[in-house]
Short mmCIF file of C-alpha atoms in Angstrom, two decimals:
data_model
loop_
_atom_site.label_atom_id
_atom_site.label_comp_id
_atom_site.label_asym_id
_atom_site.label_seq_id
_atom_site.Cartn_x
_atom_site.Cartn_y
_atom_site.Cartn_z
CA MET Q 1 63.27 -39.07 -90.56
CA ASP Q 2 63.07 -41.79 -87.91
CA SER Q 3 61.42 -40.63 -84.71
CA GLU Q 4 60.13 -41.94 -81.45
CA LEU Q 5 58.04 -40.20 -78.83
CA VAL Q 6 59.66 -38.79 -75.76
CA GLU Q 7 57.62 -38.98 -72.59
CA THR Q 8 58.25 -35.60 -71.04
CA ARG Q 9 56.29 -32.64 -69.82
CA ALA Q 10 55.89 -30.15 -72.67
CA GLU Q 11 57.38 -26.71 -72.26
CA VAL Q 12 56.09 -23.99 -74.59
CA GLN Q 13 58.65 -21.38 -75.63
CA GLU Q 14 58.16 -18.18 -77.60
CA LEU Q 15 60.05 -18.15 -80.88
CA HIS Q 16 60.15 -14.47 -81.77
CA VAL Q 17 59.50 -13.25 -85.31
CA PRO Q 18 61.13 -9.93 -86.37
CA VAL Q 19 57.80 -8.12 -86.43
CA PRO Q 20 57.86 -4.49 -85.20
CA GLU Q 21 55.70 -3.60 -82.21
CA ASP Q 22 53.64 -1.24 -84.37
CA ALA Q 23 52.83 -3.80 -87.05
CA PRO Q 24 49.16 -3.70 -88.09
CA HIS Q 25 46.89 -6.50 -86.88
CA HIS Q 26 44.17 -8.53 -88.60
CA PHE Q 27 46.24 -9.70 -91.59
CA PRO Q 28 46.04 -13.52 -91.46
CA THR Q 29 48.91 -15.48 -92.96
CA ALA Q 30 50.04 -19.04 -93.55
CA THR Q 31 53.22 -20.40 -91.97
CA VAL Q 32 54.92 -22.96 -94.22
CA LEU Q 33 57.78 -25.42 -93.66
CA LEU Q 34 60.00 -26.17 -96.67
CA LYS Q 35 62.02 -29.41 -96.70
CA ASP Q 36 62.81 -29.17 -92.98
CA ARG Q 37 65.21 -26.37 -93.92
CA VAL Q 38 63.29 -23.08 -93.95
CA LEU Q 39 60.17 -21.81 -92.22
CA PHE Q 40 58.19 -19.06 -94.01
CA THR Q 41 55.68 -16.65 -92.52
CA SER Q 42 54.51 -13.10 -93.32
CA TRP Q 43 53.24 -9.89 -91.78
CA VAL Q 44 52.54 -6.25 -92.61
CA GLU Q 45 54.66 -3.25 -91.68
CA GLY Q 46 54.06 0.48 -91.94
CA ARG Q 47 51.82 1.58 -94.80
CA SER Q 48 50.60 -1.91 -95.76
CA THR Q 49 54.06 -3.17 -96.77
CA HIS Q 50 54.10 -6.97 -96.83
CA ARG Q 51 57.14 -8.83 -95.48
CA LEU Q 52 58.21 -12.45 -95.86
CA GLY Q 53 60.07 -13.83 -92.86
CA MET Q 54 62.41 -16.75 -93.53
CA LEU Q 55 63.85 -18.74 -90.63
CA ASP Q 56 66.84 -20.95 -91.52
CA LEU Q 57 66.37 -24.02 -89.34
CA ARG Q 58 70.04 -24.99 -89.66
CA THR Q 59 71.46 -21.71 -88.39
CA GLY Q 60 68.53 -20.14 -86.50
CA GLN Q 61 68.90 -16.90 -88.46
CA TRP Q 62 65.95 -14.82 -89.62
CA ARG Q 63 65.98 -13.01 -92.93
CA VAL Q 64 63.28 -10.62 -94.10
CA LEU Q 65 62.30 -10.14 -97.73
CA PRO Q 66 60.25 -7.04 -98.69
CA GLY Q 67 58.17 -6.60 -101.81
CA LEU Q 68 55.54 -9.30 -101.38
CA ARG Q 69 52.18 -8.71 -103.03
CA GLY Q 70 49.82 -9.85 -100.34
CA MET Q 71 50.09 -12.26 -97.44
CA LEU Q 72 51.73 -15.69 -97.65
CA ARG Q 73 49.29 -18.48 -98.54
CA ASP Q 74 51.53 -21.38 -99.62
CA ALA Q 75 55.07 -22.16 -100.73
CA LEU Q 76 56.89 -24.85 -102.72
CA ALA Q 77 60.59 -25.72 -102.67
CA LEU Q 78 62.12 -25.88 -106.14
CA SER Q 79 65.65 -26.67 -104.95
CA ASP Q 80 67.89 -25.95 -101.99
CA GLN Q 81 68.37 -22.45 -103.36
CA HIS Q 82 64.99 -21.49 -104.86
CA ALA Q 83 61.35 -21.58 -103.82
CA LEU Q 84 57.96 -20.47 -105.10
CA VAL Q 85 55.87 -18.31 -102.79
CA LEU Q 86 52.13 -17.89 -103.30
CA THR Q 87 50.59 -14.68 -101.95
CA ASP Q 88 47.21 -12.99 -102.31
CA HIS Q 89 48.12 -11.32 -105.60
CA ALA Q 90 51.14 -13.12 -107.06
CA LEU Q 91 53.22 -16.25 -107.57
CA THR Q 92 56.82 -15.31 -106.83
CA GLU Q 93 60.10 -17.16 -107.33
CA ILE Q 94 62.69 -16.43 -104.65
CA ASP Q 95 66.42 -17.01 -104.50
CA LEU Q 96 66.80 -18.22 -100.92
CA LYS Q 97 70.54 -17.68 -100.80
CA VAL Q 98 70.52 -13.93 -101.42
CA PRO Q 99 67.49 -13.60 -100.69
CA GLU Q 100 65.72 -11.77 -103.50
CA VAL Q 101 62.81 -12.04 -105.89
CA THR Q 102 63.92 -13.48 -109.23
CA ARG Q 103 60.60 -13.81 -111.09
CA ARG Q 104 56.96 -12.98 -110.46
CA LEU Q 105 53.65 -13.95 -112.07
CA THR Q 106 50.45 -11.96 -111.56
CA ALA Q 107 48.64 -12.26 -114.89
CA LYS Q 108 45.82 -14.79 -115.40
CA ILE Q 109 46.18 -16.60 -112.06
CA GLY Q 110 43.50 -14.58 -110.29
CA LYS Q 111 43.65 -13.20 -106.76
CA TYR Q 112 43.45 -14.68 -103.28
CA ASN Q 113 44.63 -18.16 -104.22
CA THR Q 114 45.15 -20.51 -101.30
CA TYR Q 115 47.13 -23.54 -102.55
CA LEU Q 116 50.17 -24.37 -104.64
CA HIS Q 117 51.52 -27.83 -105.56
CA GLY Q 118 53.64 -29.48 -108.21
CA GLU Q 119 52.01 -31.55 -110.94
CA ALA Q 120 54.90 -32.42 -113.31
CA ASP Q 121 58.58 -31.60 -113.69
CA ASP Q 122 57.80 -28.24 -115.24
CA VAL Q 123 54.23 -27.58 -114.07
CA VAL Q 124 52.76 -26.29 -110.83
CA VAL Q 125 49.10 -25.81 -109.96
CA VAL Q 126 47.72 -22.64 -108.36
CA GLY Q 127 44.16 -22.33 -107.11
CA ASN Q 128 41.68 -21.27 -104.49
CA SER Q 129 40.06 -24.03 -102.46
CA ALA Q 130 36.76 -22.14 -102.66
CA GLY Q 131 36.96 -21.57 -106.43
CA ALA Q 132 35.86 -23.71 -109.34
CA MET Q 133 38.95 -23.24 -111.54
CA GLU Q 134 42.70 -23.49 -111.08
CA SER Q 135 45.74 -22.48 -113.15
CA LEU Q 136 48.55 -24.63 -114.52
CA VAL Q 137 51.80 -22.67 -114.57
CA SER Q 138 55.00 -23.45 -116.47
CA LEU Q 139 58.07 -23.26 -114.24
CA SER Q 140 60.45 -22.63 -117.13
CA THR Q 141 58.58 -19.53 -118.36
CA LEU Q 142 56.50 -18.73 -115.26
CA THR Q 143 53.42 -18.23 -117.40
CA VAL Q 144 49.95 -19.73 -117.25
CA LEU Q 145 49.61 -22.69 -119.60
CA LYS Q 146 45.89 -23.13 -119.17
CA ARG Q 147 42.98 -22.96 -116.78
CA ARG Q 148 41.06 -26.07 -115.79
CA ARG Q 149 38.20 -27.07 -113.54
CA ARG Q 150 39.41 -27.95 -110.09
CA SER Q 151 38.89 -31.48 -108.86
CA PRO Q 152 36.72 -31.79 -105.75
CA LEU Q 153 38.78 -31.53 -102.60
CA ARG Q 154 39.05 -34.67 -100.55
CA GLU Q 155 37.14 -34.37 -97.33
CA GLU Q 156 39.33 -34.77 -94.29
CA THR Q 157 38.31 -37.75 -92.24
CA ILE Q 158 39.23 -37.94 -88.58
CA ALA Q 159 39.44 -41.24 -86.77
CA ALA Q 160 36.90 -41.75 -84.04
CA ASP Q 161 39.60 -41.98 -81.36
CA VAL Q 162 41.07 -38.68 -82.56
CA ALA Q 163 37.67 -37.00 -82.63
CA ARG Q 164 36.97 -38.18 -79.08
CA ALA Q 165 40.11 -36.34 -78.01
CA GLY Q 166 38.52 -33.15 -79.31
CA ALA Q 167 40.30 -32.84 -82.67
CA VAL Q 168 38.39 -31.34 -85.60
CA ARG Q 169 41.27 -30.29 -87.87
CA VAL Q 170 44.45 -32.29 -88.46
CA LEU Q 171 47.54 -30.11 -88.88
CA HIS Q 172 50.25 -32.77 -89.13
CA HIS Q 173 50.47 -36.56 -89.17
CA GLY Q 174 53.91 -38.10 -89.11
CA SER Q 175 57.09 -38.48 -87.08
CA GLY Q 176 55.11 -40.53 -84.58
CA LEU Q 177 52.73 -37.66 -83.89
CA LEU Q 178 49.26 -36.59 -84.85
CA ILE Q 179 48.84 -32.86 -84.29
CA ALA Q 180 45.36 -31.35 -84.45
CA ALA Q 181 43.33 -28.27 -83.64
CA THR Q 182 40.08 -28.22 -81.68
CA GLN Q 183 38.28 -25.64 -83.86
CA THR Q 184 37.57 -25.55 -87.58
CA ARG Q 185 37.97 -21.79 -87.82
CA GLU Q 186 41.64 -20.80 -87.57
CA SER Q 187 40.99 -17.46 -85.85
CA ALA Q 188 38.85 -18.96 -83.05
CA PRO Q 189 40.38 -19.55 -79.60
CA GLN Q 190 41.33 -23.24 -79.45
CA SER Q 191 43.82 -25.84 -78.31
CA LEU Q 192 46.67 -27.63 -80.01
CA LEU Q 193 46.45 -31.38 -79.42
CA VAL Q 194 49.59 -33.46 -79.76
CA LEU Q 195 48.69 -37.16 -79.86
CA SER Q 196 50.62 -40.36 -80.35
CA SER Q 197 49.97 -41.61 -83.88
CA GLU Q 198 50.00 -45.19 -82.61
CA ASP Q 199 47.23 -45.19 -80.01
CA PHE Q 200 46.11 -41.51 -80.14
CA SER Q 201 46.98 -41.01 -76.51
CA GLU Q 202 47.59 -37.39 -75.56
CA VAL Q 203 51.21 -36.27 -75.47
CA THR Q 204 50.43 -32.64 -74.66
CA CYS Q 205 47.77 -29.97 -75.10
CA VAL Q 206 48.44 -26.22 -75.48
CA ASP Q 207 45.88 -23.41 -75.50
CA PHE Q 208 45.95 -20.84 -78.33
CA PRO Q 209 43.61 -17.96 -77.44
CA LEU Q 210 44.58 -16.09 -80.64
CA GLY Q 211 43.72 -19.01 -82.91
CA LEU Q 212 45.81 -21.65 -84.62
CA ASN Q 213 46.90 -21.75 -88.25
CA SER Q 214 49.45 -24.55 -88.58
CA ALA Q 215 51.88 -26.83 -86.76
CA HIS Q 216 55.12 -28.40 -88.00
CA VAL Q 217 57.50 -30.97 -86.59
CA VAL Q 218 60.93 -29.32 -86.47
CA SER Q 219 63.94 -31.17 -85.12
CA ASP Q 220 62.91 -32.65 -81.74
CA GLY Q 221 59.68 -30.73 -81.30
CA VAL Q 222 56.79 -28.77 -82.79
CA ILE Q 223 56.48 -25.18 -84.00
CA ALA Q 224 52.91 -23.89 -84.12
CA ALA Q 225 51.67 -20.61 -85.58
CA VAL Q 226 48.67 -18.36 -85.02
CA PRO Q 227 46.97 -16.80 -88.07
CA ASP Q 228 47.84 -13.19 -87.18
CA ILE Q 229 51.63 -13.00 -86.83
CA GLY Q 230 51.44 -9.21 -86.71
CA ARG Q 231 49.50 -9.49 -83.48
CA SER Q 232 51.34 -12.35 -81.76
CA ARG Q 233 54.85 -11.44 -83.06
CA SER Q 234 55.98 -14.96 -82.18
CA LEU Q 235 55.56 -18.65 -82.90
CA ALA Q 236 55.03 -21.31 -80.25
CA ALA Q 237 57.85 -23.84 -79.94
CA ILE Q 238 57.41 -27.07 -77.98
CA PRO Q 239 60.80 -28.83 -77.77
CA GLY Q 240 61.54 -32.33 -76.59
CA LEU Q 241 58.46 -34.11 -77.94
CA VAL Q 242 60.33 -36.56 -80.15
CA SER Q 243 63.79 -38.07 -80.36
CA SER Q 244 64.83 -37.44 -83.96
CA VAL Q 245 67.40 -38.90 -86.28
CA SER Q 246 67.55 -36.56 -89.23
CA ASP Q 247 69.92 -35.50 -91.98
CA SER Q 248 68.33 -32.06 -92.23
CA GLY Q 249 70.94 -30.45 -90.01
CA SER Q 250 68.31 -28.56 -88.02
CA LEU Q 251 69.32 -27.25 -84.63
CA PRO Q 252 67.74 -28.78 -81.54
CA LEU Q 253 64.52 -26.82 -81.08
CA ALA Q 254 65.48 -25.20 -77.76
CA GLU Q 255 68.75 -23.99 -79.29
CA LEU Q 256 66.93 -22.86 -82.42
CA VAL Q 257 64.56 -20.73 -80.32
CA GLN Q 258 67.41 -19.01 -78.51
CA THR Q 259 69.34 -18.26 -81.72
CA ALA Q 260 66.23 -17.15 -83.61
CA ASN Q 261 65.22 -14.80 -80.80
CA GLU Q 262 68.65 -13.17 -80.85
CA SER Q 263 68.45 -12.85 -84.64
CA ALA Q 264 64.96 -11.28 -84.50
CA ALA Q 265 66.08 -8.79 -81.85
CA GLU Q 266 69.05 -7.70 -83.96
CA ILE Q 267 66.89 -7.20 -87.06
CA LEU Q 268 64.40 -5.11 -85.09
CA LYS Q 269 67.19 -3.05 -83.55
CA LYS Q 270 68.57 -2.15 -86.98
CA SER Q 271 65.09 -1.46 -88.35
CA ALA Q 272 64.23 0.85 -85.45
CA ARG Q 273 67.24 3.02 -86.26
CA ARG Q 274 65.88 3.57 -89.78
CA ASN Q 275 62.18 3.75 -88.92
CA PRO Q 276 61.36 4.62 -85.31
CA PRO Q 277 58.36 2.54 -84.21
CA ARG Q 278 54.94 4.11 -83.84
CA THR Q 279 53.08 4.21 -80.56
CA ILE Q 280 49.88 2.21 -80.93
CA TYR Q 281 46.76 2.39 -78.78
CA ARG Q 282 44.55 -0.63 -79.41
CA ASP Q 283 41.04 -1.58 -78.43
CA HIS Q 284 40.21 1.54 -76.41
CA ARG Q 285 36.63 2.72 -75.99
CA LEU Q 286 35.57 6.15 -74.76
CA GLU Q 287 32.46 5.55 -72.71
CA PRO Q 288 29.78 8.18 -71.96
CA GLY Q 289 31.30 10.77 -69.65
CA ASP Q 290 34.92 9.81 -70.52
CA GLU Q 291 37.42 12.56 -71.30
CA LEU Q 292 40.82 12.35 -73.00
CA THR Q 293 42.71 15.54 -72.24
CA ASP Q 294 46.16 17.14 -72.30
CA VAL Q 295 47.86 14.71 -74.71
CA THR Q 296 50.90 15.52 -76.84
CA GLY Q 297 52.54 12.93 -79.05
CA ARG Q 298 54.19 11.95 -82.32
CA ARG Q 299 53.71 8.97 -84.63
CA LEU Q 300 50.55 7.66 -82.96
CA THR Q 301 48.20 5.00 -84.30
CA LEU Q 302 44.71 4.33 -82.98
CA GLU Q 303 43.65 0.79 -83.83
CA ASN Q 304 40.12 -0.46 -83.13
CA CYS Q 305 39.36 2.55 -80.93
CA VAL Q 306 35.79 3.88 -80.73
CA ALA Q 307 33.61 6.44 -78.96
CA ALA Q 308 30.33 5.36 -77.36
CA ARG Q 309 26.97 7.05 -77.94
CA ALA Q 310 25.65 9.33 -75.22
CA THR Q 311 22.15 9.96 -73.90
CA TRP Q 312 22.94 13.43 -72.52
CA HIS Q 313 25.04 16.14 -74.10
CA HIS Q 314 27.31 16.53 -71.08
CA GLU Q 315 28.10 12.79 -71.27
CA ARG Q 316 29.44 12.87 -74.83
CA PRO Q 317 32.99 11.43 -74.96
CA ARG Q 318 35.33 14.42 -75.08
CA ILE Q 319 38.83 14.84 -76.53
CA SER Q 320 40.40 18.15 -75.61
CA ARG Q 321 43.75 19.92 -75.48
CA VAL Q 322 45.40 17.34 -77.71
CA HIS Q 323 48.31 17.99 -80.08
CA VAL Q 324 49.50 15.08 -82.22
CA THR Q 325 52.00 15.00 -85.08
CA ASP Q 326 51.50 12.11 -87.52
CA LEU Q 327 48.28 10.41 -86.43
CA GLU Q 328 46.89 7.29 -88.07
CA LEU Q 329 43.45 5.77 -87.58
CA GLN Q 330 43.16 2.03 -88.22
CA SER Q 331 39.70 0.44 -87.96
CA SER Q 332 38.78 3.22 -85.55
CA SER Q 333 35.93 5.70 -85.25
CA LEU Q 334 35.62 8.80 -83.09
CA SER Q 335 32.12 9.50 -84.40
CA GLY Q 336 29.83 11.26 -81.95
CA SER Q 337 32.59 12.66 -79.76
CA VAL Q 338 33.40 16.27 -78.89
CA LEU Q 339 36.78 17.50 -80.17
CA GLU Q 340 37.94 20.72 -78.53
CA ASP Q 341 41.29 22.53 -78.84
CA VAL Q 342 42.73 19.69 -80.91
CA THR Q 343 45.62 20.07 -83.36
CA ILE Q 344 46.56 17.27 -85.75
CA ASP Q 345 49.66 17.74 -87.93
CA GLY Q 346 49.50 14.92 -90.48
CA LEU Q 347 46.55 12.51 -90.52
CA ARG Q 348 46.06 9.22 -92.31
CA CYS Q 349 42.73 7.37 -92.31
CA PRO Q 350 42.93 4.17 -94.43
CA ASN Q 351 40.11 1.73 -95.11
CA GLY Q 352 37.23 4.04 -94.21
CA SER Q 353 38.47 5.01 -90.74
CA GLY Q 354 38.25 8.67 -91.71
CA PHE Q 355 34.43 8.74 -91.68
CA LEU Q 356 33.78 10.92 -88.62
CA PHE Q 357 30.05 11.45 -88.18
CA GLY Q 358 28.22 13.47 -85.55
CA CYS Q 359 31.30 15.08 -84.03
CA GLU Q 360 31.07 18.44 -82.30
CA LEU Q 361 34.09 20.51 -83.32
CA ARG Q 362 35.52 23.38 -81.31
CA ARG Q 363 38.81 24.93 -82.38
CA VAL Q 364 40.11 21.88 -84.24
CA THR Q 365 43.18 22.58 -86.39
CA LEU Q 366 44.42 20.31 -89.16
CA LYS Q 367 47.91 20.77 -90.58
CA GLY Q 368 50.08 18.99 -93.09
CA ARG Q 369 48.83 16.23 -95.33
CA VAL Q 370 45.47 14.68 -94.54
CA ARG Q 371 44.40 11.44 -96.23
CA GLY Q 372 40.91 9.98 -96.30
CA LEU Q 373 39.05 12.33 -93.94
CA ILE Q 374 35.27 12.80 -94.33
CA LEU Q 375 33.44 14.98 -91.79
CA ASN Q 376 29.65 14.91 -91.48
CA PRO Q 377 27.69 16.47 -88.56
CA THR Q 378 24.85 13.93 -88.72
CA LEU Q 379 25.01 10.61 -86.95
CA ASP Q 380 22.66 7.95 -88.28
CA ASP Q 381 22.00 5.27 -85.68
CA LEU Q 382 19.73 2.24 -85.67
CA ASP Q 383 17.97 3.93 -82.77
CA ALA Q 384 15.96 6.83 -84.22
CA ALA Q 385 16.02 8.63 -80.86
CA THR Q 386 19.83 8.62 -80.88
CA THR Q 387 19.88 10.03 -84.42
CA ALA Q 388 17.49 12.79 -83.37
CA ARG Q 389 19.54 13.66 -80.28
CA TYR Q 390 22.72 14.17 -82.25
CA ALA Q 391 20.88 16.21 -84.88
CA GLN Q 392 19.51 18.50 -82.14
CA TRP Q 393 22.96 18.90 -80.59
CA HIS Q 394 24.32 19.98 -83.98
CA ARG Q 395 21.53 22.54 -84.39
CA GLU Q 396 22.40 23.92 -80.96
CA ARG Q 397 26.11 24.03 -81.85
CA VAL Q 398 25.59 26.18 -84.97
CA GLN Q 399 23.91 28.80 -82.80
CA ASP Q 400 27.31 29.30 -81.13
CA SER Q 401 29.69 31.52 -83.12
CA GLU Q 402 32.87 29.74 -81.94
CA TRP Q 403 34.89 28.50 -84.94
CA MET Q 404 35.05 24.77 -85.59
CA LEU Q 405 37.80 23.89 -88.00
CA ASP Q 406 41.04 25.48 -89.26
CA LEU Q 407 42.22 24.15 -92.63
CA THR Q 408 44.55 27.00 -93.60
CA ASP Q 409 47.69 24.82 -93.35
CA ALA Q 410 46.12 21.49 -94.38
CA THR Q 411 46.35 19.73 -97.73
CA GLY Q 412 45.14 16.43 -99.05
CA ASP Q 413 41.98 14.36 -99.30
CA ILE Q 414 39.46 16.17 -97.09
CA THR Q 415 35.68 16.14 -97.54
CA ILE Q 416 33.40 18.45 -95.51
CA ARG Q 417 29.68 17.68 -95.52
CA GLY Q 418 27.17 19.84 -93.67
CA TYR Q 419 29.51 21.91 -91.53
CA PRO Q 420 28.82 25.56 -92.50
CA SER Q 421 31.77 27.40 -94.02
CA ARG Q 422 31.31 30.32 -91.59
CA PHE Q 423 32.81 28.05 -88.91
CA ILE Q 424 35.77 26.98 -91.07
CA ARG Q 425 39.05 28.84 -91.52
CA ARG Q 426 40.23 28.22 -95.07
CA ASN Q 427 43.09 28.56 -97.54
CA PRO Q 428 41.55 30.36 -100.55
CA GLU Q 429 44.23 29.02 -102.88
CA LEU Q 430 43.00 25.46 -102.40
CA GLN Q 431 39.48 25.82 -101.00
CA ALA Q 432 36.29 27.55 -102.10
CA VAL Q 433 32.71 27.90 -100.88
CA VAL Q 434 29.52 27.41 -102.90
CA THR Q 435 26.31 28.46 -101.17
CA ALA Q 436 23.01 26.63 -101.41
CA GLU Q 437 21.50 29.69 -103.12
CA ALA Q 438 24.20 29.68 -105.80
CA ALA Q 439 23.75 25.95 -106.38
CA ASP Q 440 19.99 26.47 -106.83
CA THR Q 441 20.13 29.51 -109.11
CA LEU Q 442 23.37 29.34 -111.12
CA ASP Q 443 24.37 26.95 -113.89
CA TRP Q 444 27.19 25.02 -112.23
CA ARG Q 445 26.24 21.84 -114.08
CA SER Q 446 27.63 23.26 -117.34
CA VAL Q 447 31.12 23.63 -115.84
CA ASP Q 448 33.39 20.80 -116.97
CA PRO Q 449 35.13 19.30 -113.91
CA GLY Q 450 37.54 17.19 -115.98
CA GLN Q 451 38.72 14.35 -113.75
CA SER Q 452 37.91 16.24 -110.55
CA SER Q 453 35.44 14.65 -108.15
CA LEU Q 454 34.52 17.99 -106.51
CA LYS Q 455 31.35 18.21 -108.60
CA ILE Q 456 29.90 15.43 -106.45
CA ALA Q 457 29.81 17.84 -103.49
CA LEU Q 458 27.59 20.23 -105.47
CA HIS Q 459 25.15 17.43 -106.30
CA GLU Q 460 25.02 16.62 -102.58
CA LEU Q 461 24.49 20.30 -101.75
CA VAL Q 462 21.32 20.66 -103.87
CA ARG Q 463 19.86 17.47 -102.34
CA SER Q 464 20.58 18.53 -98.76
CA GLU Q 465 19.62 21.24 -96.31
CA TRP Q 466 23.18 22.53 -95.98
CA GLU Q 467 23.90 26.27 -95.96
CA ASP Q 468 26.86 25.77 -98.28
CA VAL Q 469 29.68 23.41 -99.10
CA THR Q 470 33.45 23.84 -98.86
CA LEU Q 471 35.30 22.47 -101.87
CA ILE Q 472 38.87 21.35 -101.13
CA ALA Q 473 41.39 20.66 -103.90
CA ASP Q 474 43.64 17.70 -103.20
CA THR Q 475 47.08 18.83 -104.35
CA HIS Q 476 48.51 15.33 -103.78
CA SER Q 477 45.99 13.69 -106.11
CA ALA Q 478 46.65 12.65 -109.70
CA HIS Q 479 43.78 15.02 -110.56
CA ALA Q 480 45.08 18.01 -108.60
CA THR Q 481 45.21 20.20 -111.71
CA ASP Q 482 41.57 19.41 -112.49
CA ASP Q 483 40.54 20.20 -108.90
CA LEU Q 484 42.21 23.62 -108.99
CA HIS Q 485 40.94 24.44 -112.48
CA TYR Q 486 37.38 23.51 -111.49
CA ILE Q 487 37.49 25.84 -108.47
CA GLN Q 488 38.88 28.64 -110.65
CA GLN Q 489 36.06 28.20 -113.18
CA LEU Q 490 33.41 28.26 -110.43
CA ARG Q 491 34.88 31.47 -109.04
CA ALA Q 492 35.14 33.08 -112.48
CA LEU Q 493 31.43 32.42 -113.11
CA GLY Q 494 30.42 33.74 -109.70
CA ILE Q 495 29.24 30.30 -108.55
CA ALA Q 496 31.94 29.96 -105.87
CA ARG Q 497 32.53 32.84 -103.51
CA PRO Q 498 35.60 34.93 -104.38
CA ASP Q 499 36.97 34.74 -100.80
#
């Protein structure tokens, strides 16, 4: 491709990616250009479903391929119709025309690889730039031929004139341009520097507060990508930087942006009809004295939301008169807050977000399926005085006879630690109570739990100062039968209360 620089003021345009508004954040991806024909990127939708977005640079049309195993890390064109895609957990061959997955390799290549390149006509190399070994893979059979020690990576050298401009990481060098980033870490706020490759004079500079992963010369301009496409939901397009003579057939960049944005909007419109988007509240913090009251909603996600610690009981963050159907917690914690007159119908707490410690519960009702919830009245803080305050508030709460938790219509993965059963409304078919006295005096250790993990709660009971423990069978678990049988045995031996 023959190119020359165009002296013009750069205009940054948003090139939209068909990422739903409720896509999870904090899943970094690569964005890869293949033969000036296709641009790949990836994101996560819904329940950790990985998507590969493919932008045809000749038509401006987006296509979305489901079924990836992990985020995109690298890609290699095999022909005009096929490509290899490297993700966190797999090497996948894709038919670009359909598009569909044609072959996949997961065995013996390890996880979290970061690079992919061809070595011979039938061999590609897969590896992790931080690892000592890499895999040689046969293209004809898509199997690992052997493992070998990785050669030391060549250190990137930056010319003094380029470094003086502020560049620390070169993203592209060619087409008359040198494109660089001003920070080594991709996720750090930084600038994109576009320099002339002849004298390193600045052509343009663009700020990227969400970080900068890569930049590619496409048609007459540059497309740059942040690491977290799920958060930005767009690429940055800077048209008119070069005058190009190319046989790639790519659209002029300004026209490509317009067509791609229309394509992304149409894909999202169709997707929304099948899966209505969730309402997401991000980065909220309940400060001491804050109250969240009188809320009703469906399909809500709390992402990176927290409750602050309080010095006085009346200042504890309070959530009251709330009714939510289908609630999801993502990287969030409501620990230490007061929950009063709250009803949750369907709750999902992935990646440890369900650890709710030190909460004061008053008339909290759980319904439907609950996944990953662990309730504990104690709140351990680095400040011993804070820990003691929350312990005292819990002691004061158990002097009040008002019920705390209703589990009669709830199923799923629920663990209750330290909240006395006399404050909990239960379903006796799925839940049972073992008192501290029974755990001390009766031979529960001889009862075979099978594959049930409920026995762990009894070990915790004898090591604690709890009055009792509520055992909850998870009917959605692969070990549901063992959970139920274990509870039945404990009741038959008089260890669990008959209810």
